[in-house]
Every structure is written in C-alpha cells, then in structure tokens.
CSV table of C-alpha atoms and ligand atoms in Angstrom, one decimal:
chain,number,residue,atom,x,y,z
W,47,MET,CA,150.2,158.7,59.8
W,48,ASP,CA,148.0,161.3,61.5
W,49,ASN,CA,144.9,159.5,62.8
W,50,THR,CA,142.5,162.2,61.9
W,51,ALA,CA,140.7,163.6,58.8
W,52,THR,CA,140.1,167.3,58.3
W,53,ILE,CA,137.0,168.7,56.5
W,54,ASN,CA,137.0,172.3,55.3
W,55,ILE,CA,133.6,174.0,55.1
W,56,GLY,CA,133.9,177.7,54.0
W,57,ASP,CA,136.8,179.1,56.0
W,58,LYS,CA,136.5,176.7,58.9
W,59,SER,CA,138.3,173.4,59.4
W,60,PHE,CA,136.9,170.5,61.4
W,61,THR,CA,138.9,167.5,62.5
W,62,TYR,CA,137.5,164.0,62.9
W,63,PRO,CA,139.1,160.8,64.2
W,64,ILE,CA,139.8,157.8,61.9
W,65,ILE,CA,138.6,154.4,63.1
W,66,THR,CA,140.5,151.4,62.0
W,67,GLY,CA,139.1,147.8,62.0
W,68,THR,CA,141.1,144.6,62.7
W,69,GLU,CA,141.6,144.1,58.9
W,70,ASN,CA,142.9,147.7,58.6
W,71,GLU,CA,139.6,149.1,57.1
W,72,ASN,CA,139.5,152.8,57.7
W,73,ALA,CA,136.6,155.1,58.4
W,74,VAL,CA,136.3,158.8,59.2
W,75,ASP,CA,134.2,159.0,62.3
W,76,LEU,CA,131.6,161.7,61.5
W,77,ARG,CA,129.3,161.1,64.4
W,78,LYS,CA,129.8,164.7,65.6
W,79,LEU,CA,129.7,166.3,62.1
W,80,ARG,CA,126.2,167.7,62.2
W,81,ALA,CA,126.4,168.9,65.8
W,82,GLU,CA,129.7,170.7,65.0
W,83,THR,CA,129.0,172.0,61.5
W,84,GLY,CA,125.3,171.9,60.8
W,85,TYR,CA,126.1,169.7,57.7
W,86,ILE,CA,125.2,166.1,57.1
W,87,THR,CA,126.8,163.6,54.8
W,88,PHE,CA,124.8,162.6,51.7
W,89,ASP,CA,125.4,159.0,50.6
W,90,GLU,CA,122.3,157.6,48.9
W,91,GLY,CA,122.5,153.8,48.8
W,92,TYR,CA,125.0,153.9,51.7
W,93,GLY,CA,127.9,152.8,49.4
W,94,ASN,CA,130.4,154.8,51.6
W,95,THR,CA,128.6,154.6,54.9
W,96,GLY,CA,129.7,152.3,57.8
W,97,SER,CA,126.4,151.9,59.8
W,98,CYS,CA,128.0,149.9,62.7
W,99,GLU,CA,131.0,148.3,64.1
W,100,SER,CA,130.6,144.5,63.9
W,101,SER,CA,132.7,141.4,64.7
W,102,ILE,CA,130.7,138.9,62.8
W,103,THR,CA,131.7,138.9,59.1
W,104,TYR,CA,134.6,140.4,57.1
W,105,ILE,CA,134.5,141.0,53.4
W,106,ASP,CA,137.3,142.3,51.2
W,107,GLY,CA,135.3,142.8,47.9
W,108,GLU,CA,138.4,143.8,45.9
W,109,LYS,CA,140.2,140.5,46.7
W,110,GLY,CA,137.0,138.3,46.9
W,111,ILE,CA,137.5,137.4,50.5
W,112,LEU,CA,134.7,136.4,52.9
W,113,ARG,CA,135.2,135.3,56.5
W,114,ASN,CA,132.7,134.5,59.2
W,115,ARG,CA,134.2,135.2,62.7
W,116,GLY,CA,137.6,135.0,61.1
W,117,TYR,CA,137.2,131.7,59.3
W,118,SER,CA,137.3,131.8,55.5
W,119,ILE,CA,134.2,130.7,53.7
W,120,GLU,CA,136.3,128.1,51.8
W,121,ASP,CA,137.4,126.6,55.1
W,122,LEU,CA,133.9,126.5,56.5
W,123,ALA,CA,132.4,125.1,53.3
W,124,LYS,CA,134.9,122.3,53.2
W,125,ASN,CA,135.0,121.3,56.9
W,126,SER,CA,131.9,122.6,58.6
W,127,THR,CA,128.1,122.2,58.5
W,128,PHE,CA,125.3,124.7,58.4
W,129,LEU,CA,124.4,124.2,62.0
W,130,GLU,CA,128.0,124.4,63.3
W,131,THR,CA,128.6,127.5,61.2
W,132,SER,CA,125.3,129.0,62.5
W,133,TYR,CA,126.6,128.4,66.1
W,134,LEU,CA,129.9,130.1,65.1
W,135,ILE,CA,128.2,133.1,63.6
W,136,ILE,CA,125.8,133.5,66.5
W,137,TYR,CA,128.1,132.9,69.4
W,138,GLY,CA,131.5,133.9,68.0
W,139,GLU,CA,133.4,130.7,68.5
W,140,LEU,CA,133.3,127.2,67.0
W,141,PRO,CA,131.3,125.0,69.4
W,142,THR,CA,132.8,122.2,71.5
W,143,GLU,CA,131.3,118.7,70.9
W,144,THR,CA,129.0,119.2,73.9
W,145,GLU,CA,127.9,122.7,72.9
W,146,LEU,CA,127.2,121.5,69.3
W,147,ARG,CA,125.2,118.5,70.6
W,148,ALA,CA,123.1,120.8,72.9
W,149,PHE,CA,122.5,123.3,70.1
W,150,LYS,CA,121.5,120.6,67.6
W,151,SER,CA,119.2,119.0,70.1
W,152,LYS,CA,117.5,122.2,70.9
W,153,ILE,CA,116.9,122.7,67.1
W,154,SER,CA,115.7,119.2,66.4
W,155,SER,CA,113.3,119.2,69.3
W,156,ASN,CA,111.7,122.5,68.3
W,157,ALA,CA,110.7,121.8,64.8
W,158,VAL,CA,106.9,121.4,65.4
W,159,ILE,CA,104.6,124.3,64.9
W,160,HIS,CA,101.7,124.9,67.3
W,161,THR,CA,98.6,123.5,65.7
W,162,ASN,CA,96.8,126.8,66.1
W,163,MET,CA,99.2,128.2,63.6
W,164,HIS,CA,97.8,125.8,61.1
W,165,THR,CA,94.6,127.8,61.1
W,166,THR,CA,96.6,130.9,60.3
W,167,PHE,CA,97.9,129.1,57.3
W,168,ASP,CA,94.4,128.1,56.4
W,169,GLY,CA,93.3,131.7,56.4
W,170,LEU,CA,95.9,132.7,53.8
W,171,SER,CA,94.9,133.2,50.2
W,172,ALA,CA,95.6,130.2,48.0
W,173,ASN,CA,97.8,132.6,45.9
W,174,ALA,CA,99.9,133.7,48.9
W,175,ARG,CA,103.6,133.8,47.9
W,176,PRO,CA,106.0,131.8,50.0
W,177,MET,CA,108.1,134.9,51.0
W,178,ALA,CA,105.0,136.7,52.2
W,179,ILE,CA,103.9,133.7,54.1
W,180,LEU,CA,107.4,133.3,55.7
W,181,SER,CA,107.6,136.9,56.8
W,182,SER,CA,104.1,136.9,58.3
W,183,MET,CA,104.5,133.6,60.0
W,184,LEU,CA,107.8,134.5,61.7
W,185,ASN,CA,106.0,137.5,63.2
W,186,VAL,CA,103.0,135.3,64.1
W,187,LEU,CA,105.5,132.8,65.7
W,188,GLY,CA,106.5,135.6,68.1
W,189,CYS,CA,102.9,135.7,69.4
W,190,TYR,CA,103.2,132.1,70.6
W,191,TYR,CA,106.3,133.0,72.6
W,192,PRO,CA,105.4,136.4,74.2
W,193,GLN,CA,108.1,136.0,76.8
W,194,MET,CA,110.8,135.9,74.0
W,195,ALA,CA,109.2,138.7,71.9
W,196,SER,CA,108.5,141.3,74.6
W,197,ASN,CA,110.3,144.3,73.1
W,198,ASN,CA,112.0,144.6,76.4
W,199,ARG,CA,115.7,144.3,75.5
W,200,GLU,CA,116.8,142.7,78.8
W,201,GLN,CA,114.0,140.2,78.7
W,202,ASP,CA,114.4,139.3,75.0
W,203,LEU,CA,118.2,138.9,75.6
W,204,GLU,CA,117.5,136.6,78.6
W,205,PHE,CA,115.5,134.3,76.3
W,206,PHE,CA,117.9,134.8,73.3
W,207,ASP,CA,119.3,131.2,73.2
W,208,ASP,CA,115.9,129.6,73.1
W,209,ALA,CA,114.5,132.1,70.6
W,210,ALA,CA,117.5,131.7,68.3
W,211,ALA,CA,117.3,127.8,68.3
W,212,LEU,CA,113.5,127.9,67.9
W,213,LEU,CA,113.7,130.3,64.9
W,214,ILE,CA,116.4,128.3,63.2
W,215,SER,CA,114.3,125.2,63.6
W,216,LYS,CA,110.8,126.4,62.9
W,217,VAL,CA,111.8,128.6,59.9
W,218,ARG,CA,112.4,125.3,58.1
W,219,THR,CA,109.0,123.9,59.1
W,220,ILE,CA,107.2,127.1,58.1
W,221,ALA,CA,109.0,127.2,54.7
W,222,ALA,CA,108.0,123.6,54.0
W,223,MET,CA,104.4,124.4,55.1
W,224,ALA,CA,104.3,127.4,52.8
W,225,TYR,CA,105.3,125.2,49.8
W,226,ARG,CA,102.7,122.5,50.7
W,227,LYS,CA,100.1,125.2,51.1
W,228,GLU,CA,100.9,126.6,47.7
W,229,VAL,CA,100.6,123.2,45.9
W,230,GLY,CA,97.6,122.1,48.0
W,231,LEU,CA,99.2,119.2,49.8
W,232,PRO,CA,98.8,118.3,53.5
W,233,PHE,CA,101.5,119.4,55.9
W,234,VAL,CA,104.2,116.8,56.8
W,235,HIS,CA,105.4,116.6,60.5
W,236,PRO,CA,109.1,117.0,61.1
W,237,ARG,CA,111.2,114.1,62.3
W,238,GLU,CA,113.7,114.4,65.2
W,239,ASP,CA,116.0,111.7,63.8
W,240,LEU,CA,116.9,113.6,60.6
W,241,ARG,CA,119.6,116.1,60.0
W,242,TYR,CA,118.7,119.7,59.5
W,243,ALA,CA,118.5,119.8,55.6
W,244,GLU,CA,117.3,116.2,55.5
W,245,ASN,CA,114.3,117.1,57.7
W,246,PHE,CA,113.5,120.0,55.5
W,247,LEU,CA,113.5,117.8,52.4
W,248,HIS,CA,111.3,115.3,54.3
W,249,MET,CA,108.8,118.0,55.2
W,250,MET,CA,108.8,119.3,51.6
W,251,PHE,CA,108.5,116.0,49.7
W,252,SER,CA,107.4,113.1,51.8
W,253,GLU,CA,103.9,111.7,51.3
W,254,PRO,CA,101.9,109.7,53.9
W,255,TYR,CA,102.8,106.4,52.2
W,256,LYS,CA,106.0,107.3,50.6
W,257,LEU,CA,108.8,108.9,52.6
W,258,PHE,CA,111.3,111.1,50.7
W,259,GLU,CA,114.5,109.2,49.9
W,260,ASP,CA,117.6,111.2,49.4
W,261,LYS,CA,119.4,109.1,46.9
W,262,ALA,CA,121.6,111.7,45.4
W,263,GLY,CA,123.0,113.4,48.5
W,264,LEU,CA,120.7,116.4,48.1
W,265,ALA,CA,120.7,117.1,51.8
W,266,ASP,CA,124.5,117.6,51.7
W,267,ALA,CA,124.2,120.0,48.7
W,268,LEU,CA,121.4,121.9,50.5
W,269,ASP,CA,123.4,122.1,53.7
W,270,LEU,CA,126.3,123.6,51.8
W,271,PHE,CA,123.9,126.1,50.1
W,272,LEU,CA,122.6,127.2,53.5
W,273,LEU,CA,126.1,127.5,55.0
W,274,LEU,CA,127.2,129.7,52.1
W,275,HIS,CA,124.3,132.1,52.8
W,276,ALA,CA,124.7,132.1,56.6
W,277,ASP,CA,126.0,135.7,56.9
W,278,HIS,CA,127.2,138.4,54.6
W,279,GLU,CA,127.9,141.6,56.5
W,280,GLN,CA,125.7,144.7,56.1
W,281,ASN,CA,123.6,143.7,53.1
W,282,CYS,CA,120.1,145.1,52.5
W,283,SER,CA,118.2,142.5,54.7
W,284,THR,CA,120.8,142.4,57.5
W,285,SER,CA,120.8,146.2,57.6
W,286,THR,CA,117.0,146.1,57.8
W,287,VAL,CA,117.1,143.6,60.7
W,288,ARG,CA,119.5,146.0,62.5
W,289,MET,CA,117.4,149.0,61.6
W,290,VAL,CA,114.3,147.3,63.1
W,291,ALA,CA,116.3,146.0,66.1
W,292,SER,CA,117.6,149.5,66.8
W,293,SER,CA,114.2,150.6,67.9
W,294,GLY,CA,114.2,147.9,70.5
W,295,ALA,CA,111.9,145.5,68.5
W,296,ASN,CA,112.2,141.8,69.3
W,297,LEU,CA,114.1,139.2,67.4
W,298,PHE,CA,111.0,137.7,65.7
W,299,ALA,CA,109.8,141.1,64.3
W,300,SER,CA,113.3,142.0,63.2
W,301,VAL,CA,113.9,138.8,61.2
W,302,ALA,CA,110.4,139.0,59.7
W,303,ALA,CA,111.4,142.4,58.3
W,304,GLY,CA,114.7,140.9,57.1
W,305,VAL,CA,112.7,138.4,55.0
W,306,CYS,CA,110.8,141.3,53.3
W,307,ALA,CA,114.0,143.1,52.4
W,308,LEU,CA,115.5,139.9,51.0
W,309,TRP,CA,112.5,139.3,48.7
W,310,GLY,CA,113.5,141.8,46.1
W,311,PRO,CA,115.2,140.7,42.8
W,312,LEU,CA,118.3,142.9,43.5
W,313,HIS,CA,118.9,141.0,46.7
W,314,GLY,CA,117.8,137.4,47.6
W,315,GLY,CA,115.2,137.4,44.9
W,316,ALA,CA,118.0,137.3,42.4
W,317,ASN,CA,118.3,133.5,42.7
W,318,ALA,CA,114.8,133.1,41.3
W,319,ALA,CA,115.3,135.8,38.8
W,320,VAL,CA,118.5,134.1,37.4
W,321,VAL,CA,116.5,130.9,36.6
W,322,ARG,CA,113.7,132.8,35.1
W,323,MET,CA,116.2,134.7,32.9
W,324,LEU,CA,117.9,131.5,31.9
W,325,GLN,CA,114.5,129.9,31.0
W,326,GLN,CA,113.6,133.0,28.9
W,327,ILE,CA,117.0,132.8,27.1
W,328,HIS,CA,116.5,129.1,26.4
W,329,ALA,CA,112.9,129.6,25.2
W,330,SER,CA,114.0,132.3,22.7
W,331,GLY,CA,116.6,129.9,21.2
W,332,ASP,CA,119.5,132.2,22.2
W,333,ASP,CA,122.7,130.6,23.6
W,334,GLY,CA,123.4,133.6,25.7
W,335,LYS,CA,125.3,135.9,23.3
W,336,LYS,CA,122.2,137.9,22.3
W,337,PHE,CA,121.3,138.4,25.9
W,338,ILE,CA,124.8,139.7,26.7
W,339,GLU,CA,124.4,142.3,24.0
W,340,GLU,CA,121.0,143.4,25.4
W,341,ALA,CA,122.6,143.7,28.9
W,342,LYS,CA,125.4,145.9,27.5
W,343,ALA,CA,122.8,148.1,25.8
W,344,GLY,CA,121.0,148.6,29.1
W,345,LYS,CA,117.9,146.7,27.7
W,346,ALA,CA,118.3,143.8,30.1
W,347,LYS,CA,120.1,143.0,33.4
W,348,LEU,CA,122.3,139.9,33.7
W,349,MET,CA,120.8,138.6,37.0
W,350,GLY,CA,123.3,136.9,39.3
W,351,PHE,CA,126.1,139.2,38.1
W,352,GLY,CA,127.5,142.2,39.9
W,353,HIS,CA,127.7,143.1,43.6
W,354,ARG,CA,127.9,146.3,45.6
W,355,VAL,CA,130.9,145.0,47.6
W,356,TYR,CA,132.6,142.3,45.4
W,357,LYS,CA,134.6,143.8,42.6
W,358,ASN,CA,136.1,140.3,42.1
W,359,TYR,CA,134.6,136.8,41.9
W,360,ASP,CA,132.2,136.2,44.8
W,361,PRO,CA,133.9,133.4,46.7
W,362,ARG,CA,130.5,131.8,47.4
W,363,ALA,CA,129.7,131.7,43.6
W,364,LYS,CA,133.0,129.9,43.0
W,365,ILE,CA,132.1,127.2,45.6
W,366,ILE,CA,128.5,126.8,44.2
W,367,GLY,CA,129.7,126.8,40.6
W,368,GLU,CA,132.1,123.9,41.4
W,369,THR,CA,129.3,122.1,43.3
W,370,VAL,CA,126.6,122.4,40.6
W,371,ASP,CA,128.2,120.1,38.1
W,372,LYS,CA,128.7,117.4,40.8
W,373,VAL,CA,125.1,117.6,42.0
W,374,LEU,CA,123.6,117.4,38.5
W,375,GLY,CA,126.0,114.5,37.8
W,376,LYS,CA,124.9,112.6,40.9
W,377,LEU,CA,121.3,113.2,40.0
W,378,GLY,CA,121.9,112.1,36.4
W,379,VAL,CA,120.3,115.4,35.3
W,380,SER,CA,121.6,117.4,32.4
W,381,ASP,CA,120.1,120.9,32.5
W,382,PRO,CA,120.3,123.1,29.3
W,383,LEU,CA,120.1,126.1,31.6
W,384,LEU,CA,123.5,125.2,33.0
W,385,ASP,CA,125.0,125.3,29.5
W,386,ILE,CA,123.5,128.7,29.0
W,387,ALA,CA,124.8,129.9,32.4
W,388,HIS,CA,128.3,128.7,31.5
W,389,ASN,CA,128.1,130.5,28.1
W,390,LEU,CA,126.9,133.7,29.8
W,391,GLU,CA,129.7,133.5,32.4
W,392,GLU,CA,132.4,132.9,29.8
W,393,ALA,CA,131.1,135.7,27.5
W,394,ALA,CA,130.7,138.2,30.4
W,395,LEU,CA,134.1,137.5,31.9
W,396,ASN,CA,135.8,138.2,28.5
W,397,ASP,CA,133.7,141.2,27.6
W,398,GLU,CA,135.0,144.7,28.1
W,399,TYR,CA,131.7,146.0,29.4
W,400,PHE,CA,131.7,143.6,32.3
W,401,ILE,CA,135.5,143.7,32.9
W,402,GLU,CA,135.5,147.5,33.1
W,403,ARG,CA,132.6,147.5,35.6
W,404,LYS,CA,134.1,144.6,37.5
W,405,LEU,CA,131.0,142.5,37.2
W,406,TYR,CA,131.4,138.9,38.2
W,407,PRO,CA,129.0,136.1,39.0
W,408,ASN,CA,127.6,136.4,42.5
W,409,VAL,CA,126.2,133.7,44.8
W,410,ASP,CA,122.9,133.7,43.1
W,411,PHE,CA,124.2,132.9,39.6
W,412,TYR,CA,124.5,129.1,40.0
W,413,SER,CA,122.5,128.5,43.2
W,414,GLY,CA,119.1,128.4,41.5
W,415,ILE,CA,120.3,125.6,39.2
W,416,ILE,CA,121.2,123.5,42.3
W,417,LEU,CA,117.8,124.3,43.9
W,418,LYS,CA,116.0,123.5,40.7
W,419,ALA,CA,117.8,120.2,40.5
W,420,ALA,CA,116.8,119.4,44.1
W,421,GLY,CA,113.1,119.8,43.0
W,422,ILE,CA,112.6,123.1,44.9
W,423,PRO,CA,110.2,125.3,42.9
W,424,VAL,CA,111.5,128.6,41.7
W,425,ASP,CA,109.0,130.5,44.0
W,426,MET,CA,110.8,128.9,47.0
W,427,PHE,CA,114.3,129.8,46.0
W,428,THR,CA,114.4,133.1,48.0
W,429,VAL,CA,112.8,131.3,51.0
W,430,MET,CA,115.8,128.9,50.9
W,431,PHE,CA,118.1,132.0,51.0
W,432,ALA,CA,116.2,133.2,54.0
W,433,ILE,CA,116.6,129.9,55.9
W,434,GLY,CA,120.3,130.2,55.2
W,435,ARG,CA,120.6,133.8,56.2
W,436,LEU,CA,118.7,133.5,59.5
W,437,PRO,CA,121.8,132.8,61.7
W,438,GLY,CA,123.4,136.0,60.3
W,439,TRP,CA,120.3,138.1,61.1
W,440,ILE,CA,120.1,136.5,64.5
W,441,ALA,CA,123.7,137.3,65.2
W,442,ASN,CA,123.3,140.9,64.0
W,443,TRP,CA,120.2,141.3,66.2
W,444,LYS,CA,122.1,140.1,69.2
W,445,GLU,CA,125.1,142.4,68.4
W,446,ILE,CA,122.9,145.5,68.4
W,447,ALA,CA,120.6,144.4,71.3
W,448,SER,CA,123.6,143.7,73.6
W,449,ASN,CA,125.3,147.0,72.8
W,450,THR,CA,124.2,149.3,75.5
W,451,GLN,CA,125.7,152.3,73.5
W,452,SER,CA,123.6,151.5,70.4
W,453,ARG,CA,121.3,154.3,69.2
W,454,ILE,CA,118.1,154.1,67.2
W,455,HIS,CA,118.9,154.1,63.4
W,456,ARG,CA,117.5,157.3,62.2
W,457,PRO,CA,119.2,158.7,59.0
W,458,ARG,CA,118.5,162.3,57.8
W,459,GLN,CA,117.6,163.5,54.3
W,460,ILE,CA,118.0,166.4,52.0
W,461,TYR,CA,114.5,167.8,51.6
W,462,THR,CA,113.6,168.7,48.0
W,463,GLY,CA,109.9,169.4,48.3
W,464,PRO,CA,108.0,172.8,48.2
W,465,ASN,CA,108.6,175.5,50.7
W,466,LEU,CA,105.9,176.6,53.2
W,467,ARG,CA,102.5,177.0,51.4
W,468,ASN,CA,99.1,178.2,52.6
W,469,TYR,CA,96.3,175.7,52.7
W,470,VAL,CA,93.8,176.2,49.8
W,471,PRO,CA,90.2,175.3,50.7
W,472,LEU,CA,88.7,172.5,48.5
W,473,ALA,CA,86.1,174.9,46.8
W,474,GLU,CA,88.9,177.2,45.6
W,475,ARG,CA,91.0,174.5,44.0
X,634,LIG,N1,124.0,143.4,34.4
X,634,LIG,C1,124.4,144.4,33.6
X,634,LIG,N2,125.0,145.6,34.1
X,634,LIG,C2,125.2,145.7,35.4
X,634,LIG,C3,124.8,144.7,36.3
X,634,LIG,C4,124.2,143.5,35.8
X,634,LIG,N3,123.8,142.5,36.6
X,634,LIG,N4,125.0,145.1,37.6
X,634,LIG,C5,125.6,146.3,37.4
X,634,LIG,N5,125.7,146.7,36.1
X,634,LIG,C6,126.2,147.9,35.6
X,634,LIG,C7,125.3,149.1,35.9
X,634,LIG,O1,124.4,149.3,34.9
X,634,LIG,C8,126.3,150.2,36.1
X,634,LIG,O2,126.7,150.6,34.7
X,634,LIG,P1,127.1,152.1,34.4
X,634,LIG,O3,128.3,152.4,35.2
X,634,LIG,O4,127.2,152.1,32.9
X,634,LIG,O5,125.9,152.9,34.8
X,634,LIG,C9,127.5,149.5,36.7
X,634,LIG,O6,127.4,148.2,36.3
X,634,LIG,C10,127.5,149.7,38.2
X,634,LIG,O7,126.3,149.1,38.8
X,634,LIG,P2,125.5,149.7,40.0
X,634,LIG,O8,124.0,149.5,39.6
X,634,LIG,O9,125.9,151.0,40.3
X,634,LIG,O10,125.8,148.7,41.1
X,634,LIG,P3,125.2,148.6,42.5
X,634,LIG,O11,126.3,148.4,43.5
X,634,LIG,O12,124.3,149.7,42.8
X,634,LIG,O13,124.2,147.3,42.4
X,634,LIG,C11,123.6,145.0,42.3
X,634,LIG,C12,124.6,146.0,42.8
X,634,LIG,C13,123.9,143.7,42.9
X,634,LIG,C14,122.2,145.5,42.8
X,634,LIG,C15,123.6,145.0,40.8
X,634,LIG,O14,124.9,144.6,40.3
X,634,LIG,C16,122.5,144.1,40.2
X,634,LIG,O15,121.4,144.6,40.0
X,634,LIG,N6,122.9,142.8,39.9
X,634,LIG,C17,121.8,141.9,39.4
X,634,LIG,C18,121.0,141.4,40.6
X,634,LIG,C19,121.7,140.4,41.5
X,634,LIG,O16,122.3,139.5,41.0
X,634,LIG,N7,121.6,140.6,42.8
X,634,LIG,C20,122.2,139.7,43.8
X,634,LIG,C21,123.3,140.3,44.5
X,634,LIG,S1,124.3,139.1,45.4
X,634,LIG,C22,123.2,138.4,46.6
X,634,LIG,C23,123.0,139.3,47.7
X,634,LIG,O17,123.8,139.4,48.6
X,634,LIG,O18,121.9,140.0,47.7
C-alpha cells in the first residue's frame, strides 16, 4: 500500500505521509498542512486528532482492549499492585525486586506534609470541595520543593524521580486531609509500616484512640481500583497535563491542572454522578426502567455509560463489576443501588438505543458502589480517581518533557465573530 494520503483542495493536490503505530494504528501526518495549503483541520472535540506519539498506553476501543506498556489491564489487575503498575507506567518496564523496594521506600518515607501546609488548609473555606483542595494543594506542594518545580526542563527532569515518588505519596495524604477538613476532624499522620492503600484508609478513618481496622480487605479493593485508573491514554485530564507541560511548566503545576480537568462529570466526576443518579432513581421508587426511557428521550443521561474511545465493554468496568459483588459480600453489605445498577446495565445492553450507539458501562459505572461501601464519601470519589491517575499524568509529563522535539501545544480555530469594527465612544452608544 502507498504510505501517503492525498488531499485535493481546488485544483491542487497535496500529499502527506501516513504514520503507523506498533499496533497498526494509522494517522495522516498533517503537520505541514497549513504551511503548504493555508488550510487547517477542524476537529472539535479532537475525536480524530492524534495529539502526540506515546509509548505508554494502548487502547483498542472497538475490541475493548487496554494495555499499559504492553501489559493487558486484566493481567495487571490479576497479578500486579498499584505501586508496581505505577512504576511500570512511569519507567516503561516492570521493576526488579530491588527497584520496587527502592520505589516503595521512597513513597512510604515521603508521606508527611510540611506542617506549614497545615496552615494553608486552615485558610480554606469550610465549604471547600475536595477536588478544589487537591488541585490547589498539589500546586502549593511545588512551592515547598522549588528545585523540583523550577519550570526549567533540564532541572525538573534531573529531580524527576524524587518529584514523582513524592507526589504519588503526598497526594494520598493531601486527599485524606481534604476529607478530614471537610468533616471537621483533626488530621491523622501517615504510618510508614502500612501499604499504600492501607495507609490512605488509616489517614481517612483512624481516630486518636481507635486505629482503623481493615477487616474486609478494603485496602486490596482500593489498590485494585487505583491500579485500574492508573493510565488511560489521551483522555481529557491527561491531555490537559500534556498541554500544560508543553509550555515548559513543572510537574506539580501540570498535574494540578489535570485534577481540574478530571473534576467534570463527563470525565472523572462521573463516578460521583453515577451514585447520585442511582440514589435519585432509588428515591423515586423506580427500578431503573423509567430512567432508561428518560435517557433515550434525551431527558437524562445514563452516567457511567458511553465512552469516546470504547465502542465495546470498557475492560476496567468488567473487572470492577466482578469485584463489586465480592467486596459487598465480604463487608456483609447489601446495597439497593447495586440492584438498580444491575437492572440499568441489563436494560441498556438489550435496548436498541444503546446497542445502536455502542453505549456500554465504563469504569465509573460500578466503581462508586465500591467506594461507597468502603465508607468513602461521594464528594471524595473523583479524588480517588485522581490518586489513581497520577502515575499516568506523571508518565505523560515525563514523555513530553524528555522529548527535545516537542512543541508547545497551540491549536488554531475558525473565527466566527464580527469583522473589523470602529470603536464607538461610550456617550454615543
Ligand atoms: N446516556 C445516554 N445517551 C448517551 C450517553 C449516555 N451516557 N452517552 C452518549 N449518549 C448518546 C448521545 O446522546 C449521542 O446520541 P445521538 O447520536 O442520538 O446524538 C450518542 O450517544 C453519541 O454520544 P456523544 O455525546 O457523541 O459521545 P462523546 O464521545 O462525545 O461522549 C462521553 C463520551 C463519555 C462524554 C458520554 O458518553 C457521556 O457523557 N457519558 C456519561 C458520562 C460518563 O460516564 N463519563 C465517564 C467516561 S469514562 C471515565 C473517563 O475516562 O473519563
């Protein structure tokens, strides 16, 4: 096959190379289009735009395949842990025993937050939302490590290993502090002897005279939740991180921006939106059928369904869906929301509207039910997503920062405003 594509504009033809990825994904390389033709491409929502070449994550949305650095998400979910997968995503290879030990030790020894940051927490409104706190505090964190957040690429890369471990560790402390602040409880210090997710649960739920006891294996369920969220290609928040990083901004600022992008209900905020939707359906006495009809009529959106890339079952949703029953069983909890979720899923998977549009459950559909069972408040669900996604953001920041050929991300637009007008003085308007 000819490895080029030809575009005809008027009576002129322009030829562009085709780029092929390692999984045979093809793209027409239009980087010279505007310079050669004066035209730009228009692709609102970027559904057809490859914004970068990346070796981190591969998704085949038609087949429901997700691989991090070549390893399938099913393989990682079964055999790996969140921290090992984080290492894989950030450094490209599974760690040796020594490498993993060093990585974990750097993470566990970095969990404490500078006490001056506590006063920043004190200054926040009592109504501050956990995602707003998280984003602000990640940026504030950079102020405590100016050598790692210099906005000088070479220097930021020199300190990258420390900055990455520090962020993965402290994001968990900040998240727990955000929760304790919201409910008006004193902060709980991290413990070096606990595993990653265990330590988080300890900082969330321990009391001075009553340490949190994980009787139902919640830490394992949480670890799996975090692993499943660790990276997901060029989604809205990761693209945001890359966009910010492309200007030369440091890792702390870039991931803080990622948190903001994740917050919205069409992205990471969907896990909270799903539970709110299920609660509303439950409160109205519906078993899900009425809601499905409303979604089909465009009066409601079935949160946790549909995906820009997956036109098949999201493989992460499959894993979480299988885990949710086990977790609730271990906890001895029966949640009526789970029954409604099962009803909605069954109804949607058999309904022509959803079949035609290839709308399947995504990762957020069942994950909120696990988090709710673990005692995590709904407001914190998207924060949990952010903790999980951090390694992906870090790896993407590194990929762009280490690429000496990378250019600032600066899309163009089609201007639709007024043509040149003359200024009218205030008195004449
Ligand atoms: N419920 C009902 N109809 C839907 C839904 C839904 N959840 N999602 C898409 N549709 C319909 C949509 O109305 C459109 O119908 P029509 O062709 O008649 O106009 C069609 O399906 C195509 O949808 P789209 O809006 O063009 O899809 P998109 O790729 O722009 O949006 C999405 C993807 C995930 C934002 C969207 O499916 C959605 O809003 N889902 C609910 C929110 C959600 O669960 N988000 C989490 C995504 S997974 C986690 C993550 O990685 O962020």
